[in-house]
């Protein structure tokens, strides 16, 4: 009986070793998209008043965990019973991300800002309905990015046992969520930490200088993240198209990979944007 118990422990230890190795490989494979995930979610998690930043971020983080609780088992089941469906889901998700990226660009260049609304910015930031919309948008985007992360992680363990696949995807999902939103939390609280340093230093010395730098840097960081997040959406979507649509995989072979994926993301976003606009007009015609 004792030998059987130790044999079980040995099997568990061997399984954990396998999972540690596969999780490390999977994390390296998903590093690029995790960077994109960080940029996109940091941009989506900002723009709230100070006392709402952490509650909003916590709501998005819980949504991210729920996303992965759904995605991991569904991905495993699809891989076993209907592997072709994973490609279809990825491409649909790619169009959603491309749409979001192109919509942001279109709003920046073509949406006229109304001066009279400038005074109500702070009120809008505290609007519960607007907050719910932003949280829902962030969780939806996280869902698409999480699908990509889980599927890339799965591709590194296709030759492993089902138990190793499940544990590896679970470990990568937890690390991705905790890592991404932990860093996002640090970013959105930069100014509060800066104010604490300024207050504690009595407006003098090195800590005061560091505090001022953090406070002044936050708006710049947020603007940079807005740009990087939009580019990330287009790169991720373009990468999905290039890797999963055979024709696009072989098109423009001499172009740099990033440029090709960026262009494919823009084209996919334009197609999605135009298609949605046409569908909306058709619905309005029927309503009339």
Coordinates of C-alpha atoms in Angstrom, one line a residue:
X1 CA 0.0 0.0 0.0
X2 CA 2.9 2.4 0.9
X3 CA 4.6 1.6 -2.4
X4 CA 1.4 2.4 -4.3
X5 CA 1.0 5.7 -2.5
X6 CA 4.5 6.7 -3.3
X7 CA 4.0 5.7 -6.9
X8 CA 1.0 8.0 -7.1
X9 CA 3.1 10.8 -5.6
X10 CA 5.8 10.1 -8.2
X11 CA 3.2 10.2 -11.0
X12 CA 1.9 13.6 -9.7
X13 CA 5.5 15.0 -9.5
X14 CA 6.2 13.8 -13.1
X15 CA 2.9 15.4 -14.2
X16 CA 3.8 18.7 -12.5
X17 CA 7.3 18.7 -14.1
X18 CA 5.7 18.2 -17.5
X19 CA 3.2 21.0 -16.8
X20 CA 6.0 23.4 -15.6
X21 CA 8.0 22.8 -18.8
X22 CA 5.0 23.1 -21.2
X23 CA 3.6 26.1 -19.4
X24 CA 7.0 27.8 -19.7
X25 CA 7.1 27.1 -23.5
X26 CA 3.4 28.2 -23.9
X27 CA 4.1 31.4 -22.0
X28 CA 7.0 32.2 -24.3
X29 CA 4.8 31.5 -27.4
X30 CA 2.1 33.8 -26.1
X31 CA 4.5 36.6 -24.9
X32 CA 3.7 38.8 -28.0
X33 CA 0.0 38.6 -27.6
X34 CA 0.3 39.1 -23.9
X35 CA 2.0 42.4 -24.6
X36 CA -0.8 43.3 -27.0
X37 CA -3.3 42.2 -24.3
X38 CA -1.6 44.5 -21.8
X39 CA -1.6 47.5 -24.1
X40 CA -5.3 47.0 -25.1
X41 CA -6.6 46.4 -21.6
X42 CA -4.5 49.2 -20.0
X43 CA -6.0 51.6 -22.5
X44 CA -9.6 50.3 -21.8
X45 CA -9.1 50.4 -18.0
X46 CA -8.2 54.1 -17.9
X47 CA -10.3 57.2 -18.1
X48 CA -12.2 56.9 -14.9
X49 CA -12.1 59.1 -11.8
X50 CA -9.5 58.0 -9.2
X51 CA -11.8 56.3 -6.7
X52 CA -13.4 54.2 -9.5
X53 CA -10.2 52.9 -11.2
X54 CA -9.6 49.9 -8.9
X55 CA -13.3 48.8 -8.7
X56 CA -13.6 49.0 -12.5
X57 CA -10.3 47.1 -13.0
X58 CA -11.4 44.5 -10.5
X59 CA -14.7 44.1 -12.4
X60 CA -12.7 43.6 -15.6
X61 CA -10.3 41.2 -14.0
X62 CA -13.2 39.0 -12.7
X63 CA -14.7 39.1 -16.2
X64 CA -11.3 38.0 -17.5
X65 CA -11.2 35.0 -15.1
X66 CA -14.8 34.0 -16.1
X67 CA -13.8 34.3 -19.8
X68 CA -11.0 31.9 -19.3
X69 CA -13.2 29.5 -17.2
X70 CA -15.4 29.3 -20.3
X71 CA -12.7 29.3 -23.0
X72 CA -10.4 26.6 -21.6
X73 CA -12.9 23.7 -21.4
X74 CA -14.6 24.7 -24.6
X75 CA -11.3 24.9 -26.5
X76 CA -10.3 21.5 -25.1
X77 CA -13.6 19.9 -26.1
X78 CA -13.5 21.5 -29.6
X79 CA -10.0 20.3 -30.1
X80 CA -11.1 16.8 -29.3
X81 CA -14.4 16.7 -31.2
X82 CA -14.4 19.6 -33.8
X83 CA -10.9 21.1 -34.3
X84 CA -12.0 23.0 -37.4
X85 CA -14.4 25.1 -35.4
X86 CA -11.4 26.7 -33.5
X87 CA -10.2 28.3 -36.8
X88 CA -13.7 29.7 -37.5
X89 CA -13.9 31.2 -34.0
X90 CA -10.5 32.8 -34.3
X91 CA -11.3 34.4 -37.6
X92 CA -14.6 35.8 -36.3
X93 CA -12.8 37.2 -33.3
X94 CA -10.2 38.7 -35.6
X95 CA -12.9 40.7 -37.4
X96 CA -14.2 41.9 -34.1
X97 CA -10.7 43.1 -33.0
X98 CA -10.1 44.7 -36.4
X99 CA -13.4 46.5 -36.3
X100 CA -12.6 48.0 -32.9
X101 CA -9.2 49.2 -34.1
X102 CA -10.5 50.7 -37.3
X103 CA -13.4 52.3 -35.5
X104 CA -11.0 54.1 -33.1
X105 CA -9.0 55.4 -36.1
X106 CA -12.2 56.5 -37.9
X107 CA -13.5 58.3 -34.8
X108 CA -10.2 60.1 -34.3
X109 CA -10.1 61.4 -37.9
X110 CA -13.7 61.9 -38.8
X111 CA -15.6 62.4 -35.6
X112 CA -15.9 66.1 -34.9
X113 CA -15.4 67.0 -31.2
X114 CA -18.1 69.3 -29.8
X115 CA -16.5 72.1 -27.6
X116 CA -19.6 72.4 -25.4
X117 CA -19.0 68.9 -24.1
X118 CA -15.6 69.7 -22.6
X119 CA -17.0 70.9 -19.4
X120 CA -18.9 67.6 -18.8
X121 CA -15.9 65.2 -19.2
X122 CA -15.6 64.6 -15.4
X123 CA -19.3 64.0 -15.2
X124 CA -19.2 61.5 -18.0
X125 CA -16.3 59.7 -16.3
X126 CA -18.5 59.2 -13.2
X127 CA -21.6 58.1 -15.2
X128 CA -22.5 54.5 -14.0
X129 CA -24.0 53.6 -17.4
X130 CA -20.9 54.8 -19.3
X131 CA -18.8 52.8 -16.8
X132 CA -20.8 49.6 -17.4
X133 CA -20.4 50.1 -21.2
X134 CA -16.6 50.4 -20.9
X135 CA -16.4 47.4 -18.6
X136 CA -18.5 45.3 -21.0
X137 CA -16.3 46.4 -23.9
X138 CA -13.1 45.6 -22.0
X139 CA -14.4 42.1 -21.0
X140 CA -15.5 41.4 -24.6
X141 CA -12.1 42.4 -26.0
X142 CA -10.4 40.3 -23.3
X143 CA -12.5 37.4 -24.4
X144 CA -11.3 37.6 -28.0
X145 CA -7.6 38.0 -26.9
X146 CA -8.0 35.2 -24.4
X147 CA -9.2 32.8 -27.1
X148 CA -6.1 33.6 -29.1
X149 CA -3.8 33.1 -26.0
X150 CA -5.5 29.8 -25.1
X151 CA -5.3 28.4 -28.6
X152 CA -1.7 29.4 -29.0
X153 CA -0.9 27.8 -25.7
X154 CA -2.8 24.7 -26.8
X155 CA -0.7 24.4 -30.0
X156 CA 2.4 23.9 -27.8
X157 CA 0.9 20.8 -26.1
X158 CA -1.0 19.0 -28.8
X159 CA 1.3 16.0 -28.5
X160 CA 0.8 15.8 -24.8
X161 CA -1.8 13.9 -22.7
X162 CA -5.2 15.5 -22.0
X163 CA -4.3 16.1 -18.4
X164 CA -1.2 18.0 -19.3
X165 CA -3.2 20.1 -21.9
X166 CA -5.8 21.0 -19.3
X167 CA -3.3 21.9 -16.6
X168 CA -1.0 23.9 -19.0
X169 CA -3.9 25.9 -20.3
X170 CA -5.1 26.6 -16.8
X171 CA -1.7 27.7 -15.6
X172 CA -1.2 30.0 -18.6
X173 CA -4.6 31.5 -18.2
X174 CA -4.1 32.3 -14.6
X175 CA -0.6 33.8 -15.2
X176 CA -2.0 35.8 -18.1
X177 CA -4.8 37.3 -16.1
X178 CA -2.9 38.0 -13.0
X179 CA 0.2 39.3 -14.9
X180 CA -1.7 41.6 -17.3
X181 CA -4.1 43.1 -14.8
X182 CA -1.5 43.4 -12.1
X183 CA 0.6 45.6 -14.4
X184 CA -2.5 47.5 -15.5
X185 CA -3.3 48.2 -11.8
X186 CA 0.2 49.6 -11.3
X187 CA -0.2 51.9 -14.4
X188 CA -3.6 53.3 -13.4
X189 CA -2.4 54.1 -9.8
X190 CA 0.8 55.9 -10.9
X191 CA -0.6 59.3 -10.1
X192 CA -1.8 58.3 -6.6
X193 CA 1.5 56.8 -5.8
X194 CA 3.2 60.0 -7.1
X195 CA 0.9 62.2 -4.9
X196 CA 1.8 60.0 -1.9
X197 CA 5.5 60.6 -2.6
X198 CA 5.1 64.3 -2.9
X199 CA 3.1 64.6 0.3
X200 CA 5.5 62.4 2.2
X201 CA 8.5 64.4 1.1
X202 CA 7.0 67.8 1.9
X203 CA 7.5 68.9 -1.7
X204 CA 11.3 68.6 -1.4
X205 CA 14.1 66.3 -2.5
X206 CA 14.3 63.1 -4.7
X207 CA 11.0 61.6 -3.7
X208 CA 9.2 64.8 -4.6
X209 CA 10.9 64.8 -8.0
X210 CA 9.9 61.2 -8.6
X211 CA 6.4 61.9 -7.4
X212 CA 6.0 64.8 -9.8
X213 CA 7.4 62.7 -12.7
X214 CA 4.9 59.9 -12.0
X215 CA 2.0 62.4 -11.9
X216 CA 3.0 64.2 -15.0
X217 CA 3.8 60.9 -16.8
X218 CA 0.4 59.3 -16.4
X219 CA -1.5 61.3 -19.0
X220 CA 1.4 60.7 -21.5
X221 CA 1.4 57.0 -20.7
X222 CA -2.4 56.8 -21.2
X223 CA -2.2 58.5 -24.6
X224 CA 0.6 56.2 -25.6
X225 CA -1.4 53.2 -24.5
X226 CA -4.4 54.4 -26.5
X227 CA -2.2 54.4 -29.6
X228 CA -0.4 51.2 -28.8
X229 CA -3.7 49.5 -27.9
X230 CA -5.2 50.4 -31.3
X231 CA -2.1 49.2 -33.2
X232 CA -2.2 46.0 -31.0
X233 CA -5.8 45.3 -32.0
X234 CA -4.9 45.6 -35.7
X235 CA -1.7 43.5 -35.4
X236 CA -3.5 40.7 -33.4
X237 CA -6.4 40.6 -35.9
X238 CA -4.0 40.7 -38.9
X239 CA -2.0 37.9 -37.3
X240 CA -5.2 35.8 -36.9
X241 CA -6.0 36.4 -40.6
X242 CA -2.5 35.7 -41.8
X243 CA -2.1 32.5 -39.8
X244 CA -5.5 31.0 -40.3
X245 CA -6.6 31.9 -43.9
X246 CA -4.5 30.0 -46.3
X247 CA -4.7 32.6 -49.1
X248 CA -3.6 35.4 -46.9
X249 CA -0.8 33.3 -45.3
X250 CA 1.0 33.3 -48.7
X251 CA 0.2 36.8 -49.9
X252 CA 2.8 39.5 -49.9
X253 CA 5.7 37.1 -49.0
X254 CA 8.3 39.9 -49.2
X255 CA 6.7 42.2 -46.8
X256 CA 7.8 42.5 -43.2
X257 CA 5.5 40.3 -41.0
X258 CA 4.3 43.2 -38.8
X259 CA 3.5 45.5 -41.7
X260 CA 1.6 42.7 -43.5
X261 CA -0.4 41.9 -40.4
X262 CA -1.1 45.6 -39.7
X263 CA -2.4 46.1 -43.3
X264 CA -4.5 42.9 -43.1
X265 CA -5.9 44.2 -39.8
X266 CA -6.9 47.5 -41.3
X267 CA -8.5 45.8 -44.4
X268 CA -10.4 43.4 -42.1
X269 CA -11.6 46.3 -39.9
X270 CA -12.8 48.3 -42.9
X271 CA -14.7 45.3 -44.2
X272 CA -16.3 44.8 -40.7
X273 CA -17.0 48.5 -40.3
X274 CA -18.7 48.8 -43.7
X275 CA -20.6 45.6 -43.3
X276 CA -22.0 46.7 -39.9
X277 CA -23.0 50.1 -41.3
X278 CA -24.8 48.4 -44.2
X279 CA -26.6 46.1 -41.8
X280 CA -27.7 49.0 -39.6
X281 CA -29.1 50.9 -42.6
X282 CA -31.0 47.8 -43.8
X283 CA -32.5 47.4 -40.3
X284 CA -33.5 51.1 -40.2
X285 CA -35.2 50.7 -43.6
X286 CA -37.2 47.8 -42.3
X287 CA -38.2 49.7 -39.2
X288 CA -39.6 52.5 -41.3

